[in-house]
Short mmCIF file of C-alpha atoms in Angstrom, two decimals:
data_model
loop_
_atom_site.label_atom_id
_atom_site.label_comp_id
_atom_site.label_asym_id
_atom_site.label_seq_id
_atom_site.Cartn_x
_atom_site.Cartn_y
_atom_site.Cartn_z
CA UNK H 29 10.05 -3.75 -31.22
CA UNK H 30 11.06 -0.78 -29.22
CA UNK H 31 7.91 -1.45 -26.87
CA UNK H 32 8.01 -5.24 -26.54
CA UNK H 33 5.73 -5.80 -23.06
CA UNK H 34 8.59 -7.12 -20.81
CA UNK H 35 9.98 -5.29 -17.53
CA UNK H 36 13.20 -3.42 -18.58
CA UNK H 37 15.35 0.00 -17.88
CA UNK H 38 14.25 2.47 -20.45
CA UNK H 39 17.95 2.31 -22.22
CA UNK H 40 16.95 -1.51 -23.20
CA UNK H 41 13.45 -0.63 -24.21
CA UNK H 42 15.07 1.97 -27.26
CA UNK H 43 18.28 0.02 -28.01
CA UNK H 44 16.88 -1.17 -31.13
CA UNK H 45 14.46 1.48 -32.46
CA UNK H 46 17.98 3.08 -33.80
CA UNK H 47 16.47 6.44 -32.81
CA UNK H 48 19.15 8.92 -30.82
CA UNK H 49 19.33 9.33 -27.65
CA UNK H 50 17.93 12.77 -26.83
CA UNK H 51 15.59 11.47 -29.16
CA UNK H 52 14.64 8.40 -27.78
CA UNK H 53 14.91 10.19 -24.07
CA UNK H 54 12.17 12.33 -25.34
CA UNK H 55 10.27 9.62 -26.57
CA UNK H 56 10.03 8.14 -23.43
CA UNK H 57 9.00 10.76 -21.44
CA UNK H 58 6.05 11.03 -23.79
CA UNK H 59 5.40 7.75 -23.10
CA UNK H 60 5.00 7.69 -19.27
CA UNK H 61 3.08 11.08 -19.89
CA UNK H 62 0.89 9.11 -21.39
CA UNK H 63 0.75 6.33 -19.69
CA UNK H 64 1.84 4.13 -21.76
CA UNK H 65 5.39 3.51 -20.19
CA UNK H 66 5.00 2.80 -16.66
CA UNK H 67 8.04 4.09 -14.41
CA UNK H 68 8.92 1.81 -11.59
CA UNK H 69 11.67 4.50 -9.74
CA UNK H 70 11.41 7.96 -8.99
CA UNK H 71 13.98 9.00 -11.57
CA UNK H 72 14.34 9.64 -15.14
CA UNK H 73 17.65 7.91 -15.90
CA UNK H 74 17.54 5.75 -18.73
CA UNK H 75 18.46 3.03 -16.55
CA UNK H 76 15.75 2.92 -14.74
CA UNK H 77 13.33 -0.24 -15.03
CA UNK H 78 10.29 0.09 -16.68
CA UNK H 79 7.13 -1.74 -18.16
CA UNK H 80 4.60 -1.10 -20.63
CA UNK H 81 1.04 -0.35 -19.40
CA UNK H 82 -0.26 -3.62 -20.25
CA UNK H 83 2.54 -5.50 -18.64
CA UNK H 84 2.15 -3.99 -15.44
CA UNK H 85 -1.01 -4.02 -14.70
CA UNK H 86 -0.49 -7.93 -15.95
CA UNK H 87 1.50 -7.92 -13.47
CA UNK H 88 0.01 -6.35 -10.37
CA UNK H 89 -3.00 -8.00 -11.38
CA UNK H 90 -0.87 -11.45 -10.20
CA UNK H 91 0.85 -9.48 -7.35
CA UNK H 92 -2.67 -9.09 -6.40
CA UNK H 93 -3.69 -11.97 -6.39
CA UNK H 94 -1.22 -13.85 -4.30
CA UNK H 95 -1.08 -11.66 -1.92
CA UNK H 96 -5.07 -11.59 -1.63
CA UNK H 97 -5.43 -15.30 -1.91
CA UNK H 98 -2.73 -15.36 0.95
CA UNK H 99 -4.98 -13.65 2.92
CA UNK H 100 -8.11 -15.38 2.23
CA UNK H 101 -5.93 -18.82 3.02
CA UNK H 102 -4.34 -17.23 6.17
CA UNK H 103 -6.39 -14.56 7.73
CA UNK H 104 -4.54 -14.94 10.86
CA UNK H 105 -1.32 -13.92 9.52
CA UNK H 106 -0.16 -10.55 8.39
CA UNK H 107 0.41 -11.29 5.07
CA UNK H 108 2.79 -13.46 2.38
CA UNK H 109 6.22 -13.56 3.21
CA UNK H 110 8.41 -11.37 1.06
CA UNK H 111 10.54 -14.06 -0.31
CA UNK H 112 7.25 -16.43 -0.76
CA UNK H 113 5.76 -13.84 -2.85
CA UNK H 114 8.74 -13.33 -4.68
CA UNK H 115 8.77 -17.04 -5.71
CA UNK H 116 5.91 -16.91 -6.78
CA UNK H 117 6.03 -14.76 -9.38
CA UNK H 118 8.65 -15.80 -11.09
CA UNK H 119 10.64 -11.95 -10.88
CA UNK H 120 14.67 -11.53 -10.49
CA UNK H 121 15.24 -9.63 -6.71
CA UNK H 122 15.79 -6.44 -9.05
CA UNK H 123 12.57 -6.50 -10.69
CA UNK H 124 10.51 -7.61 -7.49
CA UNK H 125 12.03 -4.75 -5.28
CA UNK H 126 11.03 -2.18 -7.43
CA UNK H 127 7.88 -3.53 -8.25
CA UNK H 128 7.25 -4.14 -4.50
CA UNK H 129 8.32 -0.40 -4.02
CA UNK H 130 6.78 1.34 -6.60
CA UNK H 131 3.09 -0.68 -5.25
CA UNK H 132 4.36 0.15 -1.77
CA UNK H 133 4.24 4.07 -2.38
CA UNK H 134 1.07 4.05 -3.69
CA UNK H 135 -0.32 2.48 -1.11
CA UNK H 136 -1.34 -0.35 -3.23
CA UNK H 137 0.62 -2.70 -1.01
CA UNK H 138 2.14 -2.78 2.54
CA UNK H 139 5.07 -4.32 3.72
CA UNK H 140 5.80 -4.88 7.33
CA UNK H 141 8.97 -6.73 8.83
CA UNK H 142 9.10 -9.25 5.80
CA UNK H 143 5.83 -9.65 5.33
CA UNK H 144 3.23 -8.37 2.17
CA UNK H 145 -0.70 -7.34 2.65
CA UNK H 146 -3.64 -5.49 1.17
CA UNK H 147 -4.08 -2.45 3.21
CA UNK H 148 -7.30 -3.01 4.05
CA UNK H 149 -5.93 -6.85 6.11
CA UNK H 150 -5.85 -6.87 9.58
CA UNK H 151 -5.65 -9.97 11.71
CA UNK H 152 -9.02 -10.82 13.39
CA UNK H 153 -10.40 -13.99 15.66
CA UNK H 154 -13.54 -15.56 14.48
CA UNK H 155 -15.77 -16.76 17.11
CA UNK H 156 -14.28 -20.05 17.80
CA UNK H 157 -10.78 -18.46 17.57
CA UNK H 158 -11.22 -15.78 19.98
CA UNK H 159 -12.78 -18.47 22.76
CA UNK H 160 -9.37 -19.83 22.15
CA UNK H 161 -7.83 -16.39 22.94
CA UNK H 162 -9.50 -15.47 25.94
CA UNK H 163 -8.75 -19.08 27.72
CA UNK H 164 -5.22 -18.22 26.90
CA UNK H 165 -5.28 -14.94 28.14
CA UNK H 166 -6.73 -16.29 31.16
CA UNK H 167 -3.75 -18.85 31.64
CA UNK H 168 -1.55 -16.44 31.02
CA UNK H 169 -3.11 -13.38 33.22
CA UNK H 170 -3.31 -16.36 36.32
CA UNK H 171 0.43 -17.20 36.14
CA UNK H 172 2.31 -13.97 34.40
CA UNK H 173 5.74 -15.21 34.90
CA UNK H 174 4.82 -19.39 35.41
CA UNK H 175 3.37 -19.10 31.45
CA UNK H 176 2.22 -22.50 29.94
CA UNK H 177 5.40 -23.96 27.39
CA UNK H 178 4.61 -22.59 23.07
CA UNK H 179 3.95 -26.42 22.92
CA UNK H 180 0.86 -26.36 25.77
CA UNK H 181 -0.32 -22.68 24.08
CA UNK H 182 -0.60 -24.18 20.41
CA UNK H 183 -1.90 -27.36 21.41
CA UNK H 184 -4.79 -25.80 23.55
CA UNK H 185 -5.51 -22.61 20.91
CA UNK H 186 -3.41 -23.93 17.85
CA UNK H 187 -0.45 -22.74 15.90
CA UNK H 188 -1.75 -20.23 13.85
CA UNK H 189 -3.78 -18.31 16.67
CA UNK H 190 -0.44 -18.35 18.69
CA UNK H 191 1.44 -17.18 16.30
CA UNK H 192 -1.08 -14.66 15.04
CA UNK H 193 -0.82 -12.83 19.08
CA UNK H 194 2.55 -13.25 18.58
CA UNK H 195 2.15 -11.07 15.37
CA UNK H 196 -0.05 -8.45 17.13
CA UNK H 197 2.95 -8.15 19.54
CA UNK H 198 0.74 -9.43 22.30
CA UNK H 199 2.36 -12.53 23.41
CA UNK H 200 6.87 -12.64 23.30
CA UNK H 201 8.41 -16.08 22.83
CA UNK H 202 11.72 -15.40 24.48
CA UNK H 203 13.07 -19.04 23.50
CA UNK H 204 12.09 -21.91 21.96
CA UNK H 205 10.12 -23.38 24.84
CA UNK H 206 9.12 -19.94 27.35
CA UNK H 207 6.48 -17.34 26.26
CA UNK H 208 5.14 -13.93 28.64
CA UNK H 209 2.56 -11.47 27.34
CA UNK H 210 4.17 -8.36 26.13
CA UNK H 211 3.13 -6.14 29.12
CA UNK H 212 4.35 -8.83 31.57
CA UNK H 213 7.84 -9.00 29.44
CA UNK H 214 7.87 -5.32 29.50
CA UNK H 215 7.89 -5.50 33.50
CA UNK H 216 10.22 -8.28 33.94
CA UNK H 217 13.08 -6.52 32.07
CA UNK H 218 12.33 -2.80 33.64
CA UNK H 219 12.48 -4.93 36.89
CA UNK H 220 15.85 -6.59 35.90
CA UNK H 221 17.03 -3.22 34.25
CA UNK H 222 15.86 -1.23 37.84
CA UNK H 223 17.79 -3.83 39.80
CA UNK H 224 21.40 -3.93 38.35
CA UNK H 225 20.88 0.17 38.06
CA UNK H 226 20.42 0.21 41.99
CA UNK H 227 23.08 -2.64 42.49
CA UNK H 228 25.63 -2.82 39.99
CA UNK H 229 24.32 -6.34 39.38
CA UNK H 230 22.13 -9.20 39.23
CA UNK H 231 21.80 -13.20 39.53
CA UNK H 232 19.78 -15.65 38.32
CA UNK H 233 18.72 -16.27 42.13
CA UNK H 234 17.83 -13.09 42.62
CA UNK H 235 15.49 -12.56 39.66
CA UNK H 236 13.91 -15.56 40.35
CA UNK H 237 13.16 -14.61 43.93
CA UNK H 238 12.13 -11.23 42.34
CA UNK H 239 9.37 -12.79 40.24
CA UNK H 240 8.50 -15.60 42.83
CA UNK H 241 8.85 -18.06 39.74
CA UNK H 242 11.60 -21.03 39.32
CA UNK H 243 14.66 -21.22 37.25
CA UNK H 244 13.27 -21.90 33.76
CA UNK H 245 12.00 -19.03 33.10
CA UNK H 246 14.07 -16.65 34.30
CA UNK H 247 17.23 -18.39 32.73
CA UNK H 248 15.48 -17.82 29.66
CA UNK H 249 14.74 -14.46 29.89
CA UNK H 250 18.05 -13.27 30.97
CA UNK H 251 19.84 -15.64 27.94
CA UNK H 252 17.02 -13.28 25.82
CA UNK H 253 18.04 -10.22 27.21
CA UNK H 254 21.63 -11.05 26.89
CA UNK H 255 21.01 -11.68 23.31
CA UNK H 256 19.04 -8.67 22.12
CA UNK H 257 22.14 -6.89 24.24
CA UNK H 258 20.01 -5.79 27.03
CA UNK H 259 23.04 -7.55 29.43
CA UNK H 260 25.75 -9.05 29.59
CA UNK H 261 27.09 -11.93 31.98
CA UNK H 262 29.91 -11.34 34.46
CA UNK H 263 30.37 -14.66 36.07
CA UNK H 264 27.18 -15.92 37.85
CA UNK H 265 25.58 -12.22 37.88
CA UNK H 266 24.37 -9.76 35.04
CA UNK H 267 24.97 -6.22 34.30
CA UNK H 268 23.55 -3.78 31.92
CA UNK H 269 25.26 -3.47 28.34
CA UNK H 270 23.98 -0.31 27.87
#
């Protein structure tokens, strides 16, 4: 009774085998000596959460396999969504963050900004895929701050490519509508940061004339950099928050 196979902090898993507690404290570290009692924190407290052997690797077995069938349904993307995968199997946010953690420090897992992967998963264009890439890159290389809309880049390479180079940090949305490849994003805002440093300030006009592109796209990346507190407005001009 003392070992049913469900997750639980060690202090549950000997409530009922009536045995003492320096007792049952031994007991337990005998167990996940063992390896029979699988520890999911770094600690020894009895209230830390536990499994027995057959339950967890139960349950990384299905950890597993979401995550890998994730992959195999969307190699493009970096992996399952944390709160996706949690869903999925079925686990209270207690249990699933220190399962998630204990599979994260053993490298059995990695988790990156939300998302869940093997660590073997990168993101890679197939043939067709990367023809898609390289006519976007070429769009986007001709016209560095006059980019095509989100809307013309996933209807001419499609969603998931898009949003896979927005993944590998090579394109940066910077609304809902205006997209720049990193390294021309990167420029823009050293060139808007190198302006207001040598005059106080900056307008709208003068950024645009700056980049030799129209209004669009400069009002939205100054409304970006105003709201990842880059700058802030003063009337019709800009200065640095920072």
């Amino acid at each position: 009774a003392a070992m049913a196979l469900q997750i639980a902090t060690i202090k549950e898993m000997f409530a009922k085998s009536r045995l003492e507690h320096t007792v049952a404290e031994e007991a337990s570290k005998e167990l996940i000596d063992q390896g029979r009692i699988v520890l999911f924190e770094e600690t020894g407290r009895d209230d830390a959460l536990a499994a027995a052997s057959p339950q967890f690797e139960s349950l990384r077995t299905s950890v597993l396999k979401w995550v890998e069938g994730y992959h195999s349904q969307y190699p493009l993307r970096r992996g399952i969504p944390r709160e996706e995968l949690k869903s999925r199997l079925k686990l209270t946010p207690k249990i699933f963050n220190a399962v998630l953690s204990y599979l994260s420090r053993r490298n059995i897992l990695l988790e990156r900004r939300g998302a869940v992967s093997m660590p073997g998963h990168e993101i890679r264009f197939n043939g067709e895929n990367q023809a898609k890439v390289e006519a976007l890159r070429r769009r986007f290389a001709s016209s560095p701050y006059a980019t095509p809309s989100i809307k013309e880049c996933h209807a001419e390479a499609g969603e998931e490519v898009v949003n896979a180079l927005i993944e590998l940090e090579e394109l940066m949305p910077v609304s809902q509508e205006v997209i720049f490849r990193r390294s021309d994003y990167d420029a823009m805002i050293e060139m808007v940061r190198a302006s207001i440093r040598k005059n106080g300030q900056v307008t709208l006009a003068e950024v645009r004339d700056m980049l030799g592109t129209t209004r669009k796209y400069v009002q939205a990346l100054l409304e970006h950099m105003d709201a990842i507190g880059e700058t802030m407005r003063d009337g019709d001009a800009r200065k640095l928050r920072k």
